[in-house]
Amino acid sequence: MSSTTEQATGARTWSVAEHLDDILTAVQPLEPIELNLLDAQGCVLVEQVTVPVALPPFDNSSMDGYAVRAADTERASEASPAVLTVIGDVAAGSSGTELTVGPGRAARIMTGAPLPPGADAVVPVEWTDGGTGAGPARTMAPHSASPQGSGGQVRVHRPVTPHAHVRARGGDVCAGDVALEAGTVLGPPQIALLSAIGRPAARVRPRPRVVVLSTGSELAQPGEELAAGQIYDSNSFALAAAAKDAGAIVYRVGAVTDDAETLRATIEDQLIRADLLVTTGGVSVGAYDVVKEALTSVAEEELEQREGETAEGEEGEDAVHRAHVDFRTLAMQPGKPQGFGTIGPDRTPILTLPGNPVSSYVSFELFVRPAIRAMMGLADLHRPVVRATLLPPHGAGDEEPAPLTSPEGKRQFLRGTYTGGERPEVRPVGGSGSHLIGALAHADALIVLPETVTKAAWGGEVEVVLLG
């Protein structure tokens, strides 16, 4: 990373790729911890999990019906049902060994109940008279209300083959099988499997705790009365929602006024619960760009402290090198002013984004989202990128509008609406202004115009980042 002083005095412009590479090189996956299953949802498993017991652990019924010997039903039909003696009930949760099904016998059995000794198949209750002596049954009579239910006789109207309607022991997974590989993202199905094999917790990389903080004396919170010159704070809500969508645990801090000391105190208070800090606003070249002022001061103080605390040598130099924030100019539109570095005793990563709503959101998608996913240990860091035919905006009228333009040497990201299928298409939505948040709400893609492209003709093919 270049130093703050170099950035202030030098003329270097960073590319999007250089800035992202610098972030991803510095950001490390979080250390693994043991989490209860529901807390581990969305996290990345860091160990291979093997199956301790077979699933299912015993042969059990997949239907409500009668456990029988298949041979006793092979001649059964509607006209000539097989008549079997009912010897009792086998309920789910029972051991299944209380009854033994011999020749000419049957046991009422519930879904999930263990197959009793002697039985090798299950006849669904709908294939029987349910012990009533009447026609085909639709349901099984409750145990407490049926004098004929767990005793008497049952007429079977259709034959079954051996193992019919039986879930075999180990039919899902066998003991010793690999249940989940390291690197698996734990969603509901994976959590179901872990709980089914008796695992109450999993060793995972936790979701990073991300603190989102917006700056600006002009910002009011939704629900408050707007004073003269004020606008509502949308950035902190947008970025907090985006961080949550990326998989983080999010803490949103209401807008901080344009005062460097107040901002520094707020950041210091938030460090205790942050694995990553994200600020928005105050990183350009204005007289009230408080983030740059506050974090430059923090960087200088940390440099002085480190120089006083560490002995000369390579180790001390590395520690000092990590304790600063860079403010950069990027060859992109929107989102030219960016900042990145580390802060505090734990060298917590901090990304400072511009304050215009579209600039802020685009910057999050390009830089913060990959950083969050890298901290989680995910392999797939980026949004999907596709190619699509560029079409004029909806409502453009009969006359074809002028081609899209882009400043030479800058990578431009325009909001768009994407339509997939065999011939994917994308249309711009809204203008190129970085303040146009209304259009952002209707976009599901970013149209990318590379640094070498100054005009993009309608009907041509462009690169598209899918946001949904």
PDB file of C-alpha atoms in Angstrom, residues 173-398:
ATOM      1  CA  VAL A 173     -25.979 -42.321   4.263  1.00  0.00           C
ATOM      2  CA  CYS A 174     -23.882 -45.022   5.895  1.00  0.00           C
ATOM      3  CA  ALA A 175     -21.676 -44.753   8.967  1.00  0.00           C
ATOM      4  CA  GLY A 176     -18.233 -43.553   7.890  1.00  0.00           C
ATOM      5  CA  ASP A 177     -19.494 -41.716   4.796  1.00  0.00           C
ATOM      6  CA  VAL A 178     -18.408 -38.113   4.272  1.00  0.00           C
ATOM      7  CA  ALA A 179     -21.406 -35.983   5.159  1.00  0.00           C
ATOM      8  CA  LEU A 180     -19.965 -32.574   4.222  1.00  0.00           C
ATOM      9  CA  GLU A 181     -16.613 -31.446   2.862  1.00  0.00           C
ATOM     10  CA  ALA A 182     -14.606 -28.577   4.291  1.00  0.00           C
ATOM     11  CA  GLY A 183     -15.486 -25.414   2.386  1.00  0.00           C
ATOM     12  CA  THR A 184     -19.209 -26.167   2.291  1.00  0.00           C
ATOM     13  CA  VAL A 185     -21.488 -23.192   2.894  1.00  0.00           C
ATOM     14  CA  LEU A 186     -24.033 -24.201   5.523  1.00  0.00           C
ATOM     15  CA  GLY A 187     -27.551 -23.578   4.276  1.00  0.00           C
ATOM     16  CA  PRO A 188     -30.782 -25.140   5.580  1.00  0.00           C
ATOM     17  CA  PRO A 189     -30.217 -28.561   3.898  1.00  0.00           C
ATOM     18  CA  GLN A 190     -26.676 -28.836   5.279  1.00  0.00           C
ATOM     19  CA  ILE A 191     -27.838 -27.844   8.759  1.00  0.00           C
ATOM     20  CA  ALA A 192     -30.590 -30.471   8.472  1.00  0.00           C
ATOM     21  CA  LEU A 193     -27.982 -33.137   7.670  1.00  0.00           C
ATOM     22  CA  LEU A 194     -25.714 -32.120  10.548  1.00  0.00           C
ATOM     23  CA  SER A 195     -28.589 -32.255  12.997  1.00  0.00           C
ATOM     24  CA  ALA A 196     -29.778 -35.590  11.554  1.00  0.00           C
ATOM     25  CA  ILE A 197     -26.397 -37.183  12.294  1.00  0.00           C
ATOM     26  CA  GLY A 198     -26.404 -35.778  15.821  1.00  0.00           C
ATOM     27  CA  ARG A 199     -24.096 -32.778  15.435  1.00  0.00           C
ATOM     28  CA  PRO A 200     -25.291 -29.850  17.630  1.00  0.00           C
ATOM     29  CA  ALA A 201     -22.597 -27.480  16.376  1.00  0.00           C
ATOM     30  CA  ALA A 202     -20.138 -26.963  13.537  1.00  0.00           C
ATOM     31  CA  ARG A 203     -16.649 -25.541  13.238  1.00  0.00           C
ATOM     32  CA  VAL A 204     -16.871 -22.673  10.779  1.00  0.00           C
ATOM     33  CA  ARG A 205     -15.445 -19.349   9.800  1.00  0.00           C
ATOM     34  CA  PRO A 206     -17.855 -16.877  11.382  1.00  0.00           C
ATOM     35  CA  ARG A 207     -19.710 -14.193   9.530  1.00  0.00           C
ATOM     36  CA  PRO A 208     -17.734 -10.944   9.845  1.00  0.00           C
ATOM     37  CA  ARG A 209     -19.085  -8.170  12.028  1.00  0.00           C
ATOM     38  CA  VAL A 210     -19.342  -5.130   9.781  1.00  0.00           C
ATOM     39  CA  VAL A 211     -19.920  -1.644  11.152  1.00  0.00           C
ATOM     40  CA  VAL A 212     -21.445   0.759   8.602  1.00  0.00           C
ATOM     41  CA  LEU A 213     -21.099   4.460   9.380  1.00  0.00           C
ATOM     42  CA  SER A 214     -22.228   7.436   7.288  1.00  0.00           C
ATOM     43  CA  THR A 215     -20.952  10.967   7.720  1.00  0.00           C
ATOM     44  CA  GLY A 216     -22.395  14.395   6.999  1.00  0.00           C
ATOM     45  CA  SER A 217     -23.957  17.190   9.015  1.00  0.00           C
ATOM     46  CA  GLU A 218     -26.672  17.399   6.363  1.00  0.00           C
ATOM     47  CA  LEU A 219     -27.977  13.902   7.129  1.00  0.00           C
ATOM     48  CA  ALA A 220     -31.144  13.246   9.109  1.00  0.00           C
ATOM     49  CA  GLN A 221     -32.517   9.843  10.068  1.00  0.00           C
ATOM     50  CA  PRO A 222     -35.722   8.589   8.418  1.00  0.00           C
ATOM     51  CA  GLY A 223     -38.692   9.525  10.574  1.00  0.00           C
ATOM     52  CA  GLU A 224     -37.150  12.803  11.731  1.00  0.00           C
ATOM     53  CA  GLU A 225     -38.224  16.236  10.560  1.00  0.00           C
ATOM     54  CA  LEU A 226     -35.946  17.635   7.870  1.00  0.00           C
ATOM     55  CA  ALA A 227     -34.370  20.950   8.754  1.00  0.00           C
ATOM     56  CA  ALA A 228     -33.309  23.426   6.082  1.00  0.00           C
ATOM     57  CA  GLY A 229     -30.472  22.021   4.013  1.00  0.00           C
ATOM     58  CA  GLN A 230     -30.898  18.464   5.265  1.00  0.00           C
ATOM     59  CA  ILE A 231     -31.533  15.191   3.452  1.00  0.00           C
ATOM     60  CA  TYR A 232     -32.328  11.744   4.772  1.00  0.00           C
ATOM     61  CA  ASP A 233     -29.478   9.300   5.344  1.00  0.00           C
ATOM     62  CA  SER A 234     -29.927   6.533   2.772  1.00  0.00           C
ATOM     63  CA  ASN A 235     -26.327   5.366   2.437  1.00  0.00           C
ATOM     64  CA  SER A 236     -25.990   3.714   5.823  1.00  0.00           C
ATOM     65  CA  PHE A 237     -29.237   1.805   5.266  1.00  0.00           C
ATOM     66  CA  ALA A 238     -28.266   0.745   1.748  1.00  0.00           C
ATOM     67  CA  LEU A 239     -24.790  -0.396   2.775  1.00  0.00           C
ATOM     68  CA  ALA A 240     -26.010  -2.147   5.915  1.00  0.00           C
ATOM     69  CA  ALA A 241     -28.560  -4.042   3.830  1.00  0.00           C
ATOM     70  CA  ALA A 242     -25.910  -4.858   1.226  1.00  0.00           C
ATOM     71  CA  ALA A 243     -23.485  -6.103   3.895  1.00  0.00           C
ATOM     72  CA  LYS A 244     -26.198  -8.296   5.393  1.00  0.00           C
ATOM     73  CA  ASP A 245     -26.976  -9.631   1.918  1.00  0.00           C
ATOM     74  CA  ALA A 246     -23.284 -10.468   1.483  1.00  0.00           C
ATOM     75  CA  GLY A 247     -23.400 -12.593   4.654  1.00  0.00           C
ATOM     76  CA  ALA A 248     -22.173 -10.238   7.366  1.00  0.00           C
ATOM     77  CA  ILE A 249     -23.478  -9.454  10.826  1.00  0.00           C
ATOM     78  CA  VAL A 250     -24.176  -5.740  10.498  1.00  0.00           C
ATOM     79  CA  TYR A 251     -24.185  -2.803  12.887  1.00  0.00           C
ATOM     80  CA  ARG A 252     -25.435   0.468  11.421  1.00  0.00           C
ATOM     81  CA  VAL A 253     -24.314   3.704  13.038  1.00  0.00           C
ATOM     82  CA  GLY A 254     -26.417   6.809  12.462  1.00  0.00           C
ATOM     83  CA  ALA A 255     -24.845   9.680  10.571  1.00  0.00           C
ATOM     84  CA  VAL A 256     -21.908  11.411  12.255  1.00  0.00           C
ATOM     85  CA  THR A 257     -21.570  15.173  11.896  1.00  0.00           C
ATOM     86  CA  ASP A 258     -18.710  16.756   9.982  1.00  0.00           C
ATOM     87  CA  ASP A 259     -16.375  16.955  12.954  1.00  0.00           C
ATOM     88  CA  ALA A 260     -13.107  15.033  12.953  1.00  0.00           C
ATOM     89  CA  GLU A 261     -12.923  14.531  16.723  1.00  0.00           C
ATOM     90  CA  THR A 262     -16.502  13.248  16.887  1.00  0.00           C
ATOM     91  CA  LEU A 263     -15.843  10.845  14.021  1.00  0.00           C
ATOM     92  CA  ARG A 264     -12.624   9.583  15.582  1.00  0.00           C
ATOM     93  CA  ALA A 265     -14.370   8.965  18.907  1.00  0.00           C
ATOM     94  CA  THR A 266     -17.212   7.135  17.149  1.00  0.00           C
ATOM     95  CA  ILE A 267     -14.833   4.902  15.217  1.00  0.00           C
ATOM     96  CA  GLU A 268     -12.870   4.098  18.370  1.00  0.00           C
ATOM     97  CA  ASP A 269     -16.106   3.141  20.144  1.00  0.00           C
ATOM     98  CA  GLN A 270     -17.106   0.859  17.266  1.00  0.00           C
ATOM     99  CA  LEU A 271     -13.783  -0.973  16.921  1.00  0.00           C
ATOM    100  CA  ILE A 272     -14.641  -3.341  19.780  1.00  0.00           C
ATOM    101  CA  ARG A 273     -17.404  -4.955  17.715  1.00  0.00           C
ATOM    102  CA  ALA A 274     -15.972  -4.632  14.209  1.00  0.00           C
ATOM    103  CA  ASP A 275     -14.138  -7.093  12.004  1.00  0.00           C
ATOM    104  CA  LEU A 276     -14.546  -4.570   9.187  1.00  0.00           C
ATOM    105  CA  LEU A 277     -15.423  -0.865   9.184  1.00  0.00           C
ATOM    106  CA  VAL A 278     -17.180   0.797   6.248  1.00  0.00           C
ATOM    107  CA  THR A 279     -17.671   4.551   6.098  1.00  0.00           C
ATOM    108  CA  THR A 280     -19.427   6.602   3.452  1.00  0.00           C
ATOM    109  CA  GLY A 281     -18.852  10.254   2.675  1.00  0.00           C
ATOM    110  CA  GLY A 282     -16.056  12.672   3.479  1.00  0.00           C
ATOM    111  CA  VAL A 283     -13.302  11.216   1.248  1.00  0.00           C
ATOM    112  CA  SER A 284     -13.120  13.720  -1.596  1.00  0.00           C
ATOM    113  CA  VAL A 285     -11.271  17.025  -1.754  1.00  0.00           C
ATOM    114  CA  GLY A 286     -13.726  19.381  -0.025  1.00  0.00           C
ATOM    115  CA  ALA A 287     -13.039  21.482   3.027  1.00  0.00           C
ATOM    116  CA  TYR A 288     -15.461  19.360   5.094  1.00  0.00           C
ATOM    117  CA  ASP A 289     -14.266  15.909   4.043  1.00  0.00           C
ATOM    118  CA  VAL A 290     -14.087  14.750   7.641  1.00  0.00           C
ATOM    119  CA  VAL A 291     -13.257  11.068   7.074  1.00  0.00           C
ATOM    120  CA  LYS A 292     -10.020  11.915   5.316  1.00  0.00           C
ATOM    121  CA  GLU A 293      -9.132  14.474   8.000  1.00  0.00           C
ATOM    122  CA  ALA A 294      -9.935  12.194  10.933  1.00  0.00           C
ATOM    123  CA  LEU A 295      -8.277   9.040   9.609  1.00  0.00           C
ATOM    124  CA  THR A 296      -5.200  10.828   8.381  1.00  0.00           C
ATOM    125  CA  SER A 297      -4.762  12.103  11.946  1.00  0.00           C
ATOM    126  CA  VAL A 298      -5.293   8.618  13.322  1.00  0.00           C
ATOM    127  CA  ALA A 299      -2.725   7.239  10.906  1.00  0.00           C
ATOM    128  CA  GLU A 300      -0.142   9.834  11.911  1.00  0.00           C
ATOM    129  CA  GLU A 301      -0.708   9.204  15.636  1.00  0.00           C
ATOM    130  CA  GLU A 302      -0.397   5.449  15.181  1.00  0.00           C
ATOM    131  CA  LEU A 303       2.820   5.900  13.256  1.00  0.00           C
ATOM    132  CA  GLU A 304       4.264   7.969  16.096  1.00  0.00           C
ATOM    133  CA  GLN A 305       3.074   5.470  18.705  1.00  0.00           C
ATOM    134  CA  ARG A 306       4.493   2.507  16.822  1.00  0.00           C
ATOM    135  CA  GLU A 307       7.804   4.206  16.271  1.00  0.00           C
ATOM    136  CA  GLY A 308       8.006   4.775  20.028  1.00  0.00           C
ATOM    137  CA  GLU A 309       6.924   1.275  21.042  1.00  0.00           C
ATOM    138  CA  THR A 310       8.754  -0.980  18.567  1.00  0.00           C
ATOM    139  CA  ALA A 311      12.438  -1.499  18.186  1.00  0.00           C
ATOM    140  CA  GLU A 312      14.087  -0.813  14.868  1.00  0.00           C
ATOM    141  CA  GLY A 313      13.982  -3.751  12.506  1.00  0.00           C
ATOM    142  CA  GLU A 314      11.838  -5.583  10.000  1.00  0.00           C
ATOM    143  CA  GLU A 315       9.131  -6.608  12.468  1.00  0.00           C
ATOM    144  CA  GLY A 316       8.612  -3.048  13.695  1.00  0.00           C
ATOM    145  CA  GLU A 317       8.519  -1.671  10.155  1.00  0.00           C
ATOM    146  CA  ASP A 318       5.825  -4.176   9.169  1.00  0.00           C
ATOM    147  CA  ALA A 319       3.683  -3.173  12.118  1.00  0.00           C
ATOM    148  CA  VAL A 320       3.994   0.506  11.254  1.00  0.00           C
ATOM    149  CA  HIS A 321       3.287  -0.189   7.596  1.00  0.00           C
ATOM    150  CA  ARG A 322      -0.039  -1.817   8.442  1.00  0.00           C
ATOM    151  CA  ALA A 323      -1.212   1.067  10.628  1.00  0.00           C
ATOM    152  CA  HIS A 324      -2.553   3.580   8.135  1.00  0.00           C
ATOM    153  CA  VAL A 325      -5.306   4.492   5.698  1.00  0.00           C
ATOM    154  CA  ASP A 326      -4.745   5.339   2.034  1.00  0.00           C
ATOM    155  CA  PHE A 327      -6.973   7.799   0.217  1.00  0.00           C
ATOM    156  CA  ARG A 328      -6.878   7.128  -3.495  1.00  0.00           C
ATOM    157  CA  THR A 329      -8.119   8.307  -6.833  1.00  0.00           C
ATOM    158  CA  LEU A 330      -9.523   5.471  -8.923  1.00  0.00           C
ATOM    159  CA  ALA A 331     -10.008   5.403 -12.679  1.00  0.00           C
ATOM    160  CA  MET A 332     -13.717   4.672 -12.365  1.00  0.00           C
ATOM    161  CA  GLN A 333     -17.058   6.434 -12.576  1.00  0.00           C
ATOM    162  CA  PRO A 334     -18.879   6.690 -10.247  1.00  0.00           C
ATOM    163  CA  GLY A 335     -16.689   6.176  -7.183  1.00  0.00           C
ATOM    164  CA  LYS A 336     -13.426   7.971  -7.990  1.00  0.00           C
ATOM    165  CA  PRO A 337     -12.420   8.817  -4.376  1.00  0.00           C
ATOM    166  CA  GLN A 338     -11.748   5.711  -2.269  1.00  0.00           C
ATOM    167  CA  GLY A 339      -9.902   4.866   0.905  1.00  0.00           C
ATOM    168  CA  PHE A 340      -8.563   1.657   2.374  1.00  0.00           C
ATOM    169  CA  GLY A 341      -6.355   0.657   5.267  1.00  0.00           C
ATOM    170  CA  THR A 342      -6.341  -0.642   8.819  1.00  0.00           C
ATOM    171  CA  ILE A 343      -7.013   1.046  12.125  1.00  0.00           C
ATOM    172  CA  GLY A 344      -6.843   0.342  15.854  1.00  0.00           C
ATOM    173  CA  PRO A 345      -4.839  -2.128  17.947  1.00  0.00           C
ATOM    174  CA  ASP A 346      -6.141  -5.150  16.028  1.00  0.00           C
ATOM    175  CA  ARG A 347      -5.464  -3.551  12.644  1.00  0.00           C
ATOM    176  CA  THR A 348      -9.133  -3.696  11.727  1.00  0.00           C
ATOM    177  CA  PRO A 349      -9.668  -3.224   7.966  1.00  0.00           C
ATOM    178  CA  ILE A 350     -11.511  -0.057   7.008  1.00  0.00           C
ATOM    179  CA  LEU A 351     -12.927   0.899   3.622  1.00  0.00           C
ATOM    180  CA  THR A 352     -13.982   4.512   3.119  1.00  0.00           C
ATOM    181  CA  LEU A 353     -16.483   5.006   0.317  1.00  0.00           C
ATOM    182  CA  PRO A 354     -17.688   8.187  -1.385  1.00  0.00           C
ATOM    183  CA  GLY A 355     -20.877   9.830  -0.189  1.00  0.00           C
ATOM    184  CA  ASN A 356     -23.041  10.039  -3.306  1.00  0.00           C
ATOM    185  CA  PRO A 357     -25.589   7.198  -3.073  1.00  0.00           C
ATOM    186  CA  VAL A 358     -24.824   5.503  -6.395  1.00  0.00           C
ATOM    187  CA  SER A 359     -21.066   5.921  -5.941  1.00  0.00           C
ATOM    188  CA  SER A 360     -21.349   4.427  -2.483  1.00  0.00           C
ATOM    189  CA  TYR A 361     -23.404   1.429  -3.584  1.00  0.00           C
ATOM    190  CA  VAL A 362     -21.313   0.672  -6.675  1.00  0.00           C
ATOM    191  CA  SER A 363     -18.166   0.903  -4.552  1.00  0.00           C
ATOM    192  CA  PHE A 364     -19.661  -1.530  -2.060  1.00  0.00           C
ATOM    193  CA  GLU A 365     -20.442  -4.072  -4.764  1.00  0.00           C
ATOM    194  CA  LEU A 366     -16.973  -3.824  -6.304  1.00  0.00           C
ATOM    195  CA  PHE A 367     -14.837  -3.697  -3.165  1.00  0.00           C
ATOM    196  CA  VAL A 368     -16.651  -4.298   0.123  1.00  0.00           C
ATOM    197  CA  ARG A 369     -18.735  -7.314  -0.861  1.00  0.00           C
ATOM    198  CA  PRO A 370     -15.666  -9.282  -2.059  1.00  0.00           C
ATOM    199  CA  ALA A 371     -13.835  -8.330   1.151  1.00  0.00           C
ATOM    200  CA  ILE A 372     -16.700  -9.614   3.322  1.00  0.00           C
ATOM    201  CA  ARG A 373     -16.862 -12.881   1.410  1.00  0.00           C
ATOM    202  CA  ALA A 374     -13.083 -13.293   1.610  1.00  0.00           C
ATOM    203  CA  MET A 375     -13.261 -12.864   5.391  1.00  0.00           C
ATOM    204  CA  MET A 376     -15.899 -15.616   5.471  1.00  0.00           C
ATOM    205  CA  GLY A 377     -13.559 -17.966   3.610  1.00  0.00           C
ATOM    206  CA  LEU A 378     -15.833 -18.235   0.582  1.00  0.00           C
ATOM    207  CA  ALA A 379     -14.315 -19.244  -2.736  1.00  0.00           C
ATOM    208  CA  ASP A 380     -16.784 -17.248  -4.857  1.00  0.00           C
ATOM    209  CA  LEU A 381     -16.166 -13.604  -4.016  1.00  0.00           C
ATOM    210  CA  HIS A 382     -17.764 -11.744  -6.895  1.00  0.00           C
ATOM    211  CA  ARG A 383     -21.143 -11.132  -8.469  1.00  0.00           C
ATOM    212  CA  PRO A 384     -21.811 -13.053 -11.707  1.00  0.00           C
ATOM    213  CA  VAL A 385     -20.569 -11.329 -14.866  1.00  0.00           C
ATOM    214  CA  VAL A 386     -22.221 -12.007 -18.230  1.00  0.00           C
ATOM    215  CA  ARG A 387     -22.332 -10.561 -21.737  1.00  0.00           C
ATOM    216  CA  ALA A 388     -25.539  -9.014 -23.066  1.00  0.00           C
ATOM    217  CA  THR A 389     -26.820  -6.959 -25.982  1.00  0.00           C
ATOM    218  CA  LEU A 390     -27.110  -3.274 -25.124  1.00  0.00           C
ATOM    219  CA  LEU A 391     -30.547  -1.825 -25.954  1.00  0.00           C
ATOM    220  CA  PRO A 392     -31.921   1.724 -25.541  1.00  0.00           C
ATOM    221  CA  PRO A 393     -33.761   2.538 -22.325  1.00  0.00           C
ATOM    222  CA  HIS A 394     -37.474   1.826 -22.147  1.00  0.00           C
ATOM    223  CA  GLY A 395     -39.517   4.852 -23.145  1.00  0.00           C
ATOM    224  CA  ALA A 396     -36.773   6.210 -25.399  1.00  0.00           C
ATOM    225  CA  GLY A 397     -39.332   6.971 -28.120  1.00  0.00           C
ATOM    226  CA  ASP A 398     -39.226   6.349 -31.859  1.00  0.00           C
TER     227      ASP A 398
END
